[in-house]
mmCIF file with all atom_site columns, C-alpha atoms in Angstrom:
data_model
loop_
_atom_site.group_PDB
_atom_site.id
_atom_site.type_symbol
_atom_site.label_atom_id
_atom_site.label_alt_id
_atom_site.label_comp_id
_atom_site.label_asym_id
_atom_site.label_entity_id
_atom_site.label_seq_id
_atom_site.pdbx_PDB_ins_code
_atom_site.Cartn_x
_atom_site.Cartn_y
_atom_site.Cartn_z
_atom_site.occupancy
_atom_site.B_iso_or_equiv
_atom_site.pdbx_formal_charge
_atom_site.auth_seq_id
_atom_site.auth_comp_id
_atom_site.auth_asym_id
_atom_site.auth_atom_id
_atom_site.pdbx_PDB_model_num
ATOM 1   C CA . MET A 1 1   ? 0.000   0.000  0.000   1.00 0.00 ? 12  MET A CA 1
ATOM 2   C CA . PRO A 1 2   ? 1.493   3.423  -0.965  1.00 0.00 ? 13  PRO A CA 1
ATOM 3   C CA . LYS A 1 3   ? 2.525   5.725  1.878   1.00 0.00 ? 14  LYS A CA 1
ATOM 4   C CA . SER A 1 4   ? 0.339   8.733  2.631   1.00 0.00 ? 15  SER A CA 1
ATOM 5   C CA . LYS A 1 5   ? 1.877   12.112 1.737   1.00 0.00 ? 16  LYS A CA 1
ATOM 6   C CA . ARG A 1 6   ? -0.221  13.943 4.327   1.00 0.00 ? 17  ARG A CA 1
ATOM 7   C CA . ASN A 1 7   ? 2.023   13.163 7.269   1.00 0.00 ? 18  ASN A CA 1
ATOM 8   C CA . ARG A 1 8   ? 5.325   13.469 5.437   1.00 0.00 ? 19  ARG A CA 1
ATOM 9   C CA . PRO A 1 9   ? 7.736   15.502 7.623   1.00 0.00 ? 20  PRO A CA 1
ATOM 10  C CA . VAL A 1 10  ? 9.043   18.833 6.367   1.00 0.00 ? 21  VAL A CA 1
ATOM 11  C CA . THR A 1 11  ? 12.678  19.678 6.975   1.00 0.00 ? 22  THR A CA 1
ATOM 12  C CA . LEU A 1 12  ? 12.691  23.204 8.370   1.00 0.00 ? 23  LEU A CA 1
ATOM 13  C CA . SER A 1 13  ? 16.351  23.717 7.529   1.00 0.00 ? 24  SER A CA 1
ATOM 14  C CA . LYS A 1 14  ? 15.565  23.313 3.825   1.00 0.00 ? 25  LYS A CA 1
ATOM 15  C CA . THR A 1 15  ? 12.717  25.831 4.081   1.00 0.00 ? 26  THR A CA 1
ATOM 16  C CA . LYS A 1 16  ? 15.005  28.394 5.711   1.00 0.00 ? 27  LYS A CA 1
ATOM 17  C CA . LYS A 1 17  ? 17.715  27.761 3.126   1.00 0.00 ? 28  LYS A CA 1
ATOM 18  C CA . LYS A 1 18  ? 15.273  28.424 0.297   1.00 0.00 ? 29  LYS A CA 1
ATOM 19  C CA . GLY A 1 19  ? 14.279  31.746 1.909   1.00 0.00 ? 30  GLY A CA 1
ATOM 20  C CA . LYS A 1 20  ? 17.895  32.774 2.257   1.00 0.00 ? 31  LYS A CA 1
ATOM 21  C CA . GLU A 1 21  ? 18.619  31.839 -1.349  1.00 0.00 ? 32  GLU A CA 1
ATOM 22  C CA . HIS A 1 22  ? 15.659  33.888 -2.535  1.00 0.00 ? 33  HIS A CA 1
ATOM 23  C CA . LYS A 1 23  ? 16.896  36.906 -0.591  1.00 0.00 ? 34  LYS A CA 1
ATOM 24  C CA . GLU A 1 24  ? 20.373  36.515 -2.079  1.00 0.00 ? 35  GLU A CA 1
ATOM 25  C CA . ASN A 1 25  ? 18.879  36.290 -5.569  1.00 0.00 ? 36  ASN A CA 1
ATOM 26  C CA . VAL A 1 26  ? 16.955  39.532 -5.045  1.00 0.00 ? 37  VAL A CA 1
ATOM 27  C CA . LEU A 1 27  ? 20.064  41.271 -3.709  1.00 0.00 ? 38  LEU A CA 1
ATOM 28  C CA . ASN A 1 28  ? 22.129  40.162 -6.677  1.00 0.00 ? 39  ASN A CA 1
ATOM 29  C CA . THR A 1 29  ? 19.412  41.078 -9.171  1.00 0.00 ? 40  THR A CA 1
ATOM 30  C CA . ILE A 1 30  ? 19.173  44.622 -7.800  1.00 0.00 ? 41  ILE A CA 1
ATOM 31  C CA . ARG A 1 31  ? 22.953  45.035 -7.766  1.00 0.00 ? 42  ARG A CA 1
ATOM 32  C CA . ASP A 1 32  ? 23.304  43.742 -11.315 1.00 0.00 ? 43  ASP A CA 1
ATOM 33  C CA . SER A 1 33  ? 20.478  46.002 -12.480 1.00 0.00 ? 44  SER A CA 1
ATOM 34  C CA . VAL A 1 34  ? 22.080  49.121 -11.006 1.00 0.00 ? 45  VAL A CA 1
ATOM 35  C CA . ASP A 1 35  ? 25.008  48.600 -13.372 1.00 0.00 ? 46  ASP A CA 1
ATOM 36  C CA . LYS A 1 36  ? 22.674  48.324 -16.370 1.00 0.00 ? 47  LYS A CA 1
ATOM 37  C CA . TYR A 1 37  ? 20.751  51.556 -15.860 1.00 0.00 ? 48  TYR A CA 1
ATOM 38  C CA . GLU A 1 38  ? 21.945  55.148 -15.785 1.00 0.00 ? 49  GLU A CA 1
ATOM 39  C CA . SER A 1 39  ? 19.648  56.457 -13.049 1.00 0.00 ? 50  SER A CA 1
ATOM 40  C CA . ALA A 1 40  ? 17.964  55.202 -9.907  1.00 0.00 ? 51  ALA A CA 1
ATOM 41  C CA . TYR A 1 41  ? 14.908  56.744 -8.280  1.00 0.00 ? 52  TYR A CA 1
ATOM 42  C CA . VAL A 1 42  ? 13.030  56.178 -5.067  1.00 0.00 ? 53  VAL A CA 1
ATOM 43  C CA . ILE A 1 43  ? 9.301   56.307 -5.796  1.00 0.00 ? 54  ILE A CA 1
ATOM 44  C CA . ALA A 1 44  ? 6.317   56.495 -3.463  1.00 0.00 ? 55  ALA A CA 1
ATOM 45  C CA . PHE A 1 45  ? 2.815   55.379 -4.303  1.00 0.00 ? 56  PHE A CA 1
ATOM 46  C CA . GLU A 1 46  ? -0.725  56.231 -3.248  1.00 0.00 ? 57  GLU A CA 1
ATOM 47  C CA . ASN A 1 47  ? -3.630  53.800 -3.390  1.00 0.00 ? 58  ASN A CA 1
ATOM 48  C CA . MET A 1 48  ? -1.599  51.011 -4.979  1.00 0.00 ? 59  MET A CA 1
ATOM 49  C CA . ARG A 1 49  ? -3.536  48.930 -7.497  1.00 0.00 ? 60  ARG A CA 1
ATOM 50  C CA . ASN A 1 50  ? -1.577  45.931 -8.709  1.00 0.00 ? 61  ASN A CA 1
ATOM 51  C CA . LEU A 1 51  ? -3.206  45.604 -12.122 1.00 0.00 ? 62  LEU A CA 1
ATOM 52  C CA . LYS A 1 52  ? -2.820  49.294 -12.895 1.00 0.00 ? 63  LYS A CA 1
ATOM 53  C CA . PHE A 1 53  ? 0.792   49.253 -11.734 1.00 0.00 ? 64  PHE A CA 1
ATOM 54  C CA . LYS A 1 54  ? 1.454   46.215 -13.901 1.00 0.00 ? 65  LYS A CA 1
ATOM 55  C CA . GLY A 1 55  ? 0.194   48.146 -16.909 1.00 0.00 ? 66  GLY A CA 1
ATOM 56  C CA . PHE A 1 56  ? 2.366   51.135 -16.009 1.00 0.00 ? 67  PHE A CA 1
ATOM 57  C CA . LYS A 1 57  ? 5.443   48.911 -15.756 1.00 0.00 ? 68  LYS A CA 1
ATOM 58  C CA . GLU A 1 58  ? 4.655   47.240 -19.055 1.00 0.00 ? 69  GLU A CA 1
ATOM 59  C CA . LYS A 1 59  ? 4.864   50.573 -20.888 1.00 0.00 ? 70  LYS A CA 1
ATOM 60  C CA . LEU A 1 60  ? 8.357   51.210 -19.511 1.00 0.00 ? 71  LEU A CA 1
ATOM 61  C CA . LYS A 1 61  ? 9.837   47.715 -19.579 1.00 0.00 ? 72  LYS A CA 1
ATOM 62  C CA . SER A 1 62  ? 12.095  48.396 -22.593 1.00 0.00 ? 73  SER A CA 1
ATOM 63  C CA . SER A 1 63  ? 13.966  51.145 -20.757 1.00 0.00 ? 74  SER A CA 1
ATOM 64  C CA . SER A 1 64  ? 13.359  50.649 -17.062 1.00 0.00 ? 75  SER A CA 1
ATOM 65  C CA . ARG A 1 65  ? 12.879  48.261 -14.171 1.00 0.00 ? 76  ARG A CA 1
ATOM 66  C CA . PHE A 1 66  ? 10.945  48.468 -10.903 1.00 0.00 ? 77  PHE A CA 1
ATOM 67  C CA . PHE A 1 67  ? 11.618  46.814 -7.562  1.00 0.00 ? 78  PHE A CA 1
ATOM 68  C CA . LEU A 1 68  ? 8.952   46.729 -4.837  1.00 0.00 ? 79  LEU A CA 1
ATOM 69  C CA . GLY A 1 69  ? 9.019   44.613 -1.722  1.00 0.00 ? 80  GLY A CA 1
ATOM 70  C CA . SER A 1 70  ? 11.157  44.645 1.378   1.00 0.00 ? 81  SER A CA 1
ATOM 71  C CA . ASN A 1 71  ? 12.705  48.077 1.867   1.00 0.00 ? 82  ASN A CA 1
ATOM 72  C CA . LYS A 1 72  ? 15.316  46.472 4.098   1.00 0.00 ? 83  LYS A CA 1
ATOM 73  C CA . VAL A 1 73  ? 16.450  44.091 1.346   1.00 0.00 ? 84  VAL A CA 1
ATOM 74  C CA . MET A 1 74  ? 16.670  46.932 -1.165  1.00 0.00 ? 85  MET A CA 1
ATOM 75  C CA . GLN A 1 75  ? 18.661  49.012 1.317   1.00 0.00 ? 86  GLN A CA 1
ATOM 76  C CA . VAL A 1 76  ? 21.132  46.182 1.856   1.00 0.00 ? 87  VAL A CA 1
ATOM 77  C CA . ALA A 1 77  ? 21.450  45.676 -1.903  1.00 0.00 ? 88  ALA A CA 1
ATOM 78  C CA . LEU A 1 78  ? 22.319  49.330 -2.515  1.00 0.00 ? 89  LEU A CA 1
ATOM 79  C CA . GLY A 1 79  ? 24.293  49.884 0.658   1.00 0.00 ? 90  GLY A CA 1
ATOM 80  C CA . ARG A 1 80  ? 23.171  51.655 3.795   1.00 0.00 ? 91  ARG A CA 1
ATOM 81  C CA . SER A 1 81  ? 26.198  53.883 4.221   1.00 0.00 ? 92  SER A CA 1
ATOM 82  C CA . ALA A 1 82  ? 29.110  55.299 2.252   1.00 0.00 ? 93  ALA A CA 1
ATOM 83  C CA . SER A 1 83  ? 31.269  52.413 3.476   1.00 0.00 ? 94  SER A CA 1
ATOM 84  C CA . ASP A 1 84  ? 29.146  49.614 1.982   1.00 0.00 ? 95  ASP A CA 1
ATOM 85  C CA . GLU A 1 85  ? 27.340  51.275 -0.966  1.00 0.00 ? 96  GLU A CA 1
ATOM 86  C CA . ILE A 1 86  ? 27.863  49.509 -4.304  1.00 0.00 ? 97  ILE A CA 1
ATOM 87  C CA . ARG A 1 87  ? 28.170  52.791 -6.218  1.00 0.00 ? 98  ARG A CA 1
ATOM 88  C CA . PRO A 1 88  ? 29.217  56.222 -4.890  1.00 0.00 ? 99  PRO A CA 1
ATOM 89  C CA . GLY A 1 89  ? 26.223  58.093 -3.473  1.00 0.00 ? 100 GLY A CA 1
ATOM 90  C CA . LEU A 1 90  ? 23.722  55.221 -3.562  1.00 0.00 ? 101 LEU A CA 1
ATOM 91  C CA . HIS A 1 91  ? 23.407  55.137 0.223   1.00 0.00 ? 102 HIS A CA 1
ATOM 92  C CA . LYS A 1 92  ? 21.556  58.474 -0.049  1.00 0.00 ? 103 LYS A CA 1
ATOM 93  C CA . ILE A 1 93  ? 18.611  56.924 -1.889  1.00 0.00 ? 104 ILE A CA 1
ATOM 94  C CA . SER A 1 94  ? 18.828  53.820 0.278   1.00 0.00 ? 105 SER A CA 1
ATOM 95  C CA . LYS A 1 95  ? 17.953  55.933 3.312   1.00 0.00 ? 106 LYS A CA 1
ATOM 96  C CA . LEU A 1 96  ? 14.786  57.142 1.581   1.00 0.00 ? 107 LEU A CA 1
ATOM 97  C CA . LEU A 1 97  ? 13.393  53.645 1.009   1.00 0.00 ? 108 LEU A CA 1
ATOM 98  C CA . ARG A 1 98  ? 10.856  53.897 3.818   1.00 0.00 ? 109 ARG A CA 1
ATOM 99  C CA . GLY A 1 99  ? 7.163   53.111 4.023   1.00 0.00 ? 110 GLY A CA 1
ATOM 100 C CA . ASP A 1 100 ? 5.234   52.761 0.762   1.00 0.00 ? 111 ASP A CA 1
ATOM 101 C CA . THR A 1 101 ? 8.210   53.192 -1.520  1.00 0.00 ? 112 THR A CA 1
ATOM 102 C CA . GLY A 1 102 ? 10.049  51.315 -4.242  1.00 0.00 ? 113 GLY A CA 1
ATOM 103 C CA . LEU A 1 103 ? 13.086  51.462 -6.503  1.00 0.00 ? 114 LEU A CA 1
ATOM 104 C CA . PHE A 1 104 ? 12.900  52.588 -10.126 1.00 0.00 ? 115 PHE A CA 1
ATOM 105 C CA . LEU A 1 105 ? 15.915  52.048 -12.407 1.00 0.00 ? 116 LEU A CA 1
ATOM 106 C CA . THR A 1 106 ? 15.913  53.560 -15.877 1.00 0.00 ? 117 THR A CA 1
ATOM 107 C CA . ASN A 1 107 ? 17.852  54.785 -18.879 1.00 0.00 ? 118 ASN A CA 1
ATOM 108 C CA . LEU A 1 108 ? 15.288  57.465 -19.672 1.00 0.00 ? 119 LEU A CA 1
ATOM 109 C CA . PRO A 1 109 ? 16.318  61.138 -19.435 1.00 0.00 ? 120 PRO A CA 1
ATOM 110 C CA . LYS A 1 110 ? 15.257  62.723 -16.165 1.00 0.00 ? 121 LYS A CA 1
ATOM 111 C CA . GLU A 1 111 ? 12.992  65.194 -17.967 1.00 0.00 ? 122 GLU A CA 1
ATOM 112 C CA . GLU A 1 112 ? 11.120  62.312 -19.578 1.00 0.00 ? 123 GLU A CA 1
ATOM 113 C CA . VAL A 1 113 ? 10.824  60.453 -16.267 1.00 0.00 ? 124 VAL A CA 1
ATOM 114 C CA . LYS A 1 114 ? 9.445   63.524 -14.526 1.00 0.00 ? 125 LYS A CA 1
ATOM 115 C CA . ARG A 1 115 ? 6.910   64.084 -17.305 1.00 0.00 ? 126 ARG A CA 1
ATOM 116 C CA . ILE A 1 116 ? 5.710   60.467 -17.233 1.00 0.00 ? 127 ILE A CA 1
ATOM 117 C CA . PHE A 1 117 ? 5.243   60.404 -13.467 1.00 0.00 ? 128 PHE A CA 1
ATOM 118 C CA . ASP A 1 118 ? 3.669   63.870 -13.277 1.00 0.00 ? 129 ASP A CA 1
ATOM 119 C CA . GLU A 1 119 ? 1.126   63.009 -15.953 1.00 0.00 ? 130 GLU A CA 1
ATOM 120 C CA . TYR A 1 120 ? 0.203   59.553 -14.716 1.00 0.00 ? 131 TYR A CA 1
ATOM 121 C CA . GLU A 1 121 ? -2.794  58.972 -12.477 1.00 0.00 ? 132 GLU A CA 1
ATOM 122 C CA . ASP A 1 122 ? -5.553  56.426 -12.613 1.00 0.00 ? 133 ASP A CA 1
ATOM 123 C CA . TYR A 1 123 ? -8.868  56.371 -10.782 1.00 0.00 ? 134 TYR A CA 1
ATOM 124 C CA . ASP A 1 124 ? -10.396 53.428 -8.989  1.00 0.00 ? 135 ASP A CA 1
ATOM 125 C CA . PHE A 1 125 ? -13.020 52.575 -6.413  1.00 0.00 ? 136 PHE A CA 1
ATOM 126 C CA . ALA A 1 126 ? -12.034 53.499 -2.880  1.00 0.00 ? 137 ALA A CA 1
ATOM 127 C CA . ARG A 1 127 ? -11.553 50.810 -0.284  1.00 0.00 ? 138 ARG A CA 1
ATOM 128 C CA . THR A 1 128 ? -12.558 50.635 3.361   1.00 0.00 ? 139 THR A CA 1
ATOM 129 C CA . GLY A 1 129 ? -10.637 53.197 5.412   1.00 0.00 ? 140 GLY A CA 1
ATOM 130 C CA . THR A 1 130 ? -10.029 55.585 2.522   1.00 0.00 ? 141 THR A CA 1
ATOM 131 C CA . VAL A 1 131 ? -10.821 59.208 3.360   1.00 0.00 ? 142 VAL A CA 1
ATOM 132 C CA . ALA A 1 132 ? -13.779 60.425 1.304   1.00 0.00 ? 143 ALA A CA 1
ATOM 133 C CA . ILE A 1 133 ? -12.956 63.344 -0.989  1.00 0.00 ? 144 ILE A CA 1
ATOM 134 C CA . GLU A 1 134 ? -16.570 64.519 -1.181  1.00 0.00 ? 145 GLU A CA 1
ATOM 135 C CA . LYS A 1 135 ? -19.945 64.093 0.439   1.00 0.00 ? 146 LYS A CA 1
ATOM 136 C CA . VAL A 1 136 ? -22.267 61.685 -1.348  1.00 0.00 ? 147 VAL A CA 1
ATOM 137 C CA . GLU A 1 137 ? -25.956 61.855 -0.478  1.00 0.00 ? 148 GLU A CA 1
ATOM 138 C CA . LEU A 1 138 ? -28.890 60.083 -2.100  1.00 0.00 ? 149 LEU A CA 1
ATOM 139 C CA . ASN A 1 139 ? -32.269 61.760 -2.131  1.00 0.00 ? 150 ASN A CA 1
ATOM 140 C CA . GLU A 1 140 ? -35.512 60.091 -1.146  1.00 0.00 ? 151 GLU A CA 1
ATOM 141 C CA . GLY A 1 141 ? -37.252 58.431 -4.060  1.00 0.00 ? 152 GLY A CA 1
ATOM 142 C CA . PRO A 1 142 ? -36.806 55.676 -6.651  1.00 0.00 ? 153 PRO A CA 1
ATOM 143 C CA . LEU A 1 143 ? -33.323 54.283 -7.341  1.00 0.00 ? 154 LEU A CA 1
ATOM 144 C CA . ASP A 1 144 ? -33.712 53.297 -10.964 1.00 0.00 ? 155 ASP A CA 1
ATOM 145 C CA . GLN A 1 145 ? -30.096 52.193 -11.281 1.00 0.00 ? 156 GLN A CA 1
ATOM 146 C CA . PHE A 1 146 ? -30.763 49.181 -9.058  1.00 0.00 ? 157 PHE A CA 1
ATOM 147 C CA . THR A 1 147 ? -32.836 46.129 -9.948  1.00 0.00 ? 158 THR A CA 1
ATOM 148 C CA . HIS A 1 148 ? -35.355 44.713 -7.502  1.00 0.00 ? 159 HIS A CA 1
ATOM 149 C CA . GLU A 1 149 ? -33.015 41.803 -6.733  1.00 0.00 ? 160 GLU A CA 1
ATOM 150 C CA . MET A 1 150 ? -30.603 44.308 -5.153  1.00 0.00 ? 161 MET A CA 1
ATOM 151 C CA . GLU A 1 151 ? -33.043 45.509 -2.505  1.00 0.00 ? 162 GLU A CA 1
ATOM 152 C CA . PRO A 1 152 ? -32.084 42.991 0.244   1.00 0.00 ? 163 PRO A CA 1
ATOM 153 C CA . PHE A 1 153 ? -28.366 43.668 -0.310  1.00 0.00 ? 164 PHE A CA 1
ATOM 154 C CA . LEU A 1 154 ? -28.863 47.442 -0.135  1.00 0.00 ? 165 LEU A CA 1
ATOM 155 C CA . ARG A 1 155 ? -30.761 47.090 3.138   1.00 0.00 ? 166 ARG A CA 1
ATOM 156 C CA . LYS A 1 156 ? -27.850 45.100 4.556   1.00 0.00 ? 167 LYS A CA 1
ATOM 157 C CA . GLN A 1 157 ? -25.591 48.050 3.735   1.00 0.00 ? 168 GLN A CA 1
ATOM 158 C CA . GLY A 1 158 ? -27.767 50.273 5.933   1.00 0.00 ? 169 GLY A CA 1
ATOM 159 C CA . MET A 1 159 ? -29.770 51.952 3.192   1.00 0.00 ? 170 MET A CA 1
ATOM 160 C CA . PRO A 1 160 ? -33.450 52.672 4.079   1.00 0.00 ? 171 PRO A CA 1
ATOM 161 C CA . VAL A 1 161 ? -34.960 51.055 0.983   1.00 0.00 ? 172 VAL A CA 1
ATOM 162 C CA . ARG A 1 162 ? -38.092 49.166 0.052   1.00 0.00 ? 173 ARG A CA 1
ATOM 163 C CA . LEU A 1 163 ? -39.711 47.757 -3.060  1.00 0.00 ? 174 LEU A CA 1
ATOM 164 C CA . ASN A 1 164 ? -42.524 49.821 -4.533  1.00 0.00 ? 175 ASN A CA 1
ATOM 165 C CA . LYS A 1 165 ? -44.186 48.045 -7.454  1.00 0.00 ? 176 LYS A CA 1
ATOM 166 C CA . GLY A 1 166 ? -40.934 46.277 -8.243  1.00 0.00 ? 177 GLY A CA 1
ATOM 167 C CA . VAL A 1 167 ? -38.833 49.468 -8.073  1.00 0.00 ? 178 VAL A CA 1
ATOM 168 C CA . VAL A 1 168 ? -36.187 49.995 -5.384  1.00 0.00 ? 179 VAL A CA 1
ATOM 169 C CA . GLU A 1 169 ? -37.159 53.104 -3.463  1.00 0.00 ? 180 GLU A CA 1
ATOM 170 C CA . LEU A 1 170 ? -35.270 55.126 -0.872  1.00 0.00 ? 181 LEU A CA 1
ATOM 171 C CA . VAL A 1 171 ? -37.744 56.014 1.865   1.00 0.00 ? 182 VAL A CA 1
ATOM 172 C CA . SER A 1 172 ? -35.623 58.905 3.185   1.00 0.00 ? 183 SER A CA 1
ATOM 173 C CA . ASP A 1 173 ? -32.491 60.847 2.245   1.00 0.00 ? 184 ASP A CA 1
ATOM 174 C CA . PHE A 1 174 ? -29.347 58.816 2.860   1.00 0.00 ? 185 PHE A CA 1
ATOM 175 C CA . VAL A 1 175 ? -25.748 59.996 3.318   1.00 0.00 ? 186 VAL A CA 1
ATOM 176 C CA . VAL A 1 176 ? -23.353 57.446 1.851   1.00 0.00 ? 187 VAL A CA 1
ATOM 177 C CA . CYS A 1 177 ? -20.212 59.226 3.069   1.00 0.00 ? 188 CYS A CA 1
ATOM 178 C CA . GLU A 1 178 ? -19.001 62.530 4.465   1.00 0.00 ? 189 GLU A CA 1
ATOM 179 C CA . GLU A 1 179 ? -16.077 64.481 3.040   1.00 0.00 ? 190 GLU A CA 1
ATOM 180 C CA . GLY A 1 180 ? -12.926 64.037 5.134   1.00 0.00 ? 191 GLY A CA 1
ATOM 181 C CA . LYS A 1 181 ? -14.170 60.946 6.960   1.00 0.00 ? 192 LYS A CA 1
ATOM 182 C CA . GLN A 1 182 ? -13.014 57.362 6.456   1.00 0.00 ? 193 GLN A CA 1
ATOM 183 C CA . LEU A 1 183 ? -15.193 55.033 4.436   1.00 0.00 ? 194 LEU A CA 1
ATOM 184 C CA . SER A 1 184 ? -16.877 52.170 6.215   1.00 0.00 ? 195 SER A CA 1
ATOM 185 C CA . PRO A 1 185 ? -17.102 48.782 4.463   1.00 0.00 ? 196 PRO A CA 1
ATOM 186 C CA . GLU A 1 186 ? -20.748 49.534 3.676   1.00 0.00 ? 197 GLU A CA 1
ATOM 187 C CA . SER A 1 187 ? -19.975 52.975 2.236   1.00 0.00 ? 198 SER A CA 1
ATOM 188 C CA . ALA A 1 188 ? -17.222 51.539 0.035   1.00 0.00 ? 199 ALA A CA 1
ATOM 189 C CA . ARG A 1 189 ? -19.614 48.911 -1.334  1.00 0.00 ? 200 ARG A CA 1
ATOM 190 C CA . ILE A 1 190 ? -22.351 51.449 -2.053  1.00 0.00 ? 201 ILE A CA 1
ATOM 191 C CA . LEU A 1 191 ? -19.946 53.803 -3.841  1.00 0.00 ? 202 LEU A CA 1
ATOM 192 C CA . ARG A 1 192 ? -18.819 50.917 -6.027  1.00 0.00 ? 203 ARG A CA 1
ATOM 193 C CA . LEU A 1 193 ? -22.436 50.122 -6.889  1.00 0.00 ? 204 LEU A CA 1
ATOM 194 C CA . LEU A 1 194 ? -22.988 53.774 -7.760  1.00 0.00 ? 205 LEU A CA 1
ATOM 195 C CA . GLY A 1 195 ? -19.908 53.805 -9.965  1.00 0.00 ? 206 GLY A CA 1
ATOM 196 C CA . ILE A 1 196 ? -18.245 56.574 -7.953  1.00 0.00 ? 207 ILE A CA 1
ATOM 197 C CA . LYS A 1 197 ? -14.433 56.354 -7.899  1.00 0.00 ? 208 LYS A CA 1
ATOM 198 C CA . MET A 1 198 ? -12.724 58.212 -5.063  1.00 0.00 ? 209 MET A CA 1
ATOM 199 C CA . ALA A 1 199 ? -9.267  56.629 -5.079  1.00 0.00 ? 210 ALA A CA 1
ATOM 200 C CA . THR A 1 200 ? -6.459  57.937 -7.272  1.00 0.00 ? 211 THR A CA 1
ATOM 201 C CA . PHE A 1 201 ? -3.544  55.605 -7.956  1.00 0.00 ? 212 PHE A CA 1
ATOM 202 C CA . LYS A 1 202 ? -0.526  57.899 -8.213  1.00 0.00 ? 213 LYS A CA 1
ATOM 203 C CA . LEU A 1 203 ? 3.250   57.452 -8.247  1.00 0.00 ? 214 LEU A CA 1
ATOM 204 C CA . HIS A 1 204 ? 5.585   60.132 -6.894  1.00 0.00 ? 215 HIS A CA 1
ATOM 205 C CA . LEU A 1 205 ? 9.291   60.678 -7.433  1.00 0.00 ? 216 LEU A CA 1
ATOM 206 C CA . ILE A 1 206 ? 11.151  61.083 -4.142  1.00 0.00 ? 217 ILE A CA 1
ATOM 207 C CA . CYS A 1 207 ? 14.732  61.405 -5.338  1.00 0.00 ? 218 CYS A CA 1
ATOM 208 C CA . ARG A 1 208 ? 17.078  60.639 -8.233  1.00 0.00 ? 219 ARG A CA 1
ATOM 209 C CA . TRP A 1 209 ? 20.606  59.254 -8.320  1.00 0.00 ? 220 TRP A CA 1
ATOM 210 C CA . SER A 1 210 ? 23.083  58.973 -11.179 1.00 0.00 ? 221 SER A CA 1
ATOM 211 C CA . SER A 1 211 ? 26.832  58.467 -11.221 1.00 0.00 ? 222 SER A CA 1
ATOM 212 C CA . ASP A 1 212 ? 27.412  62.221 -11.217 1.00 0.00 ? 223 ASP A CA 1
ATOM 213 C CA . ASP A 1 213 ? 24.285  63.678 -9.656  1.00 0.00 ? 224 ASP A CA 1
ATOM 214 C CA . PHE A 1 214 ? 21.795  63.399 -6.806  1.00 0.00 ? 225 PHE A CA 1
ATOM 215 C CA . GLU A 1 215 ? 18.490  65.257 -6.596  1.00 0.00 ? 226 GLU A CA 1
ATOM 216 C CA . ILE A 1 216 ? 15.699  65.338 -4.052  1.00 0.00 ? 227 ILE A CA 1
ATOM 217 C CA . TYR A 1 217 ? 12.180  66.006 -5.305  1.00 0.00 ? 228 TYR A CA 1
ATOM 218 C CA . ARG A 1 218 ? 10.205  65.713 -2.101  1.00 0.00 ? 229 ARG A CA 1
ATOM 219 C CA . GLU A 1 219 ? 9.710   69.059 -0.409  1.00 0.00 ? 230 GLU A CA 1
ATOM 220 C CA . GLY A 1 220 ? 11.088  69.599 3.066   1.00 0.00 ? 231 GLY A CA 1
ATOM 221 C CA . LEU A 1 221 ? 13.955  67.128 2.708   1.00 0.00 ? 232 LEU A CA 1
ATOM 222 C CA . ASP A 1 222 ? 17.587  67.927 2.040   1.00 0.00 ? 233 ASP A CA 1
ATOM 223 C CA . ASP A 1 223 ? 21.012  66.244 2.172   1.00 0.00 ? 234 ASP A CA 1
ATOM 224 C CA . SER A 1 224 ? 21.433  66.995 5.884   1.00 0.00 ? 235 SER A CA 1
ATOM 225 C CA . ASP A 1 225 ? 18.257  65.054 6.654   1.00 0.00 ? 236 ASP A CA 1
ATOM 226 C CA . ILE A 1 226 ? 19.594  62.063 4.732   1.00 0.00 ? 237 ILE A CA 1
ATOM 227 C CA . GLU A 1 227 ? 23.004  62.079 6.340   1.00 0.00 ? 238 GLU A CA 1
ATOM 228 C CA . SER A 1 228 ? 21.494  62.284 9.829   1.00 0.00 ? 239 SER A CA 1
ATOM 229 C CA . SER A 1 229 ? 18.766  59.658 9.315   1.00 0.00 ? 240 SER A CA 1
#
């Protein structure tokens, strides 16, 4: 009778080794890539949407490469100080890899990079916890955009609705969200049903490094802040 695979022991040492190898591969890939591209940028992102970001990367793949993931791994790959940086000055951008940031390597001229990032933004439906950018209120009366099958679901979202001759009807005015306040799960669902997009996926340039130059784009930050951080 064949042995069951369900109770087969897993060697933890092999699992750890695989994780270490993966980390080393990422480190080496970043270091190799730095030598292939003329400039390196730290980028920050708002309201990340994976599919939209994938499309953005696809348009630049012939001239550029992105790295997102562990900031700590990227910092180690570039070097955290002048003593261990892989290229002169790279430790300056390493120190700015904090929070929702990533690494962008490219051969594009800096003017072209700035134009691309300044012009790019894409709208999407806001998620729970997003701060509403406007007040959305529905007036009492029929909601023709919803079919009668939606009535039970809308009630579960807290909307005061009923069916009136097969038409979904709002029995009183209803505030979906207030400007400046975080969206609840119910508010986010209702906004999606209404087709209202409140989230803007945007990428920002934080700083730029090249072999002979270093620039900071984010306001309120200068070289002294980097050296002391």
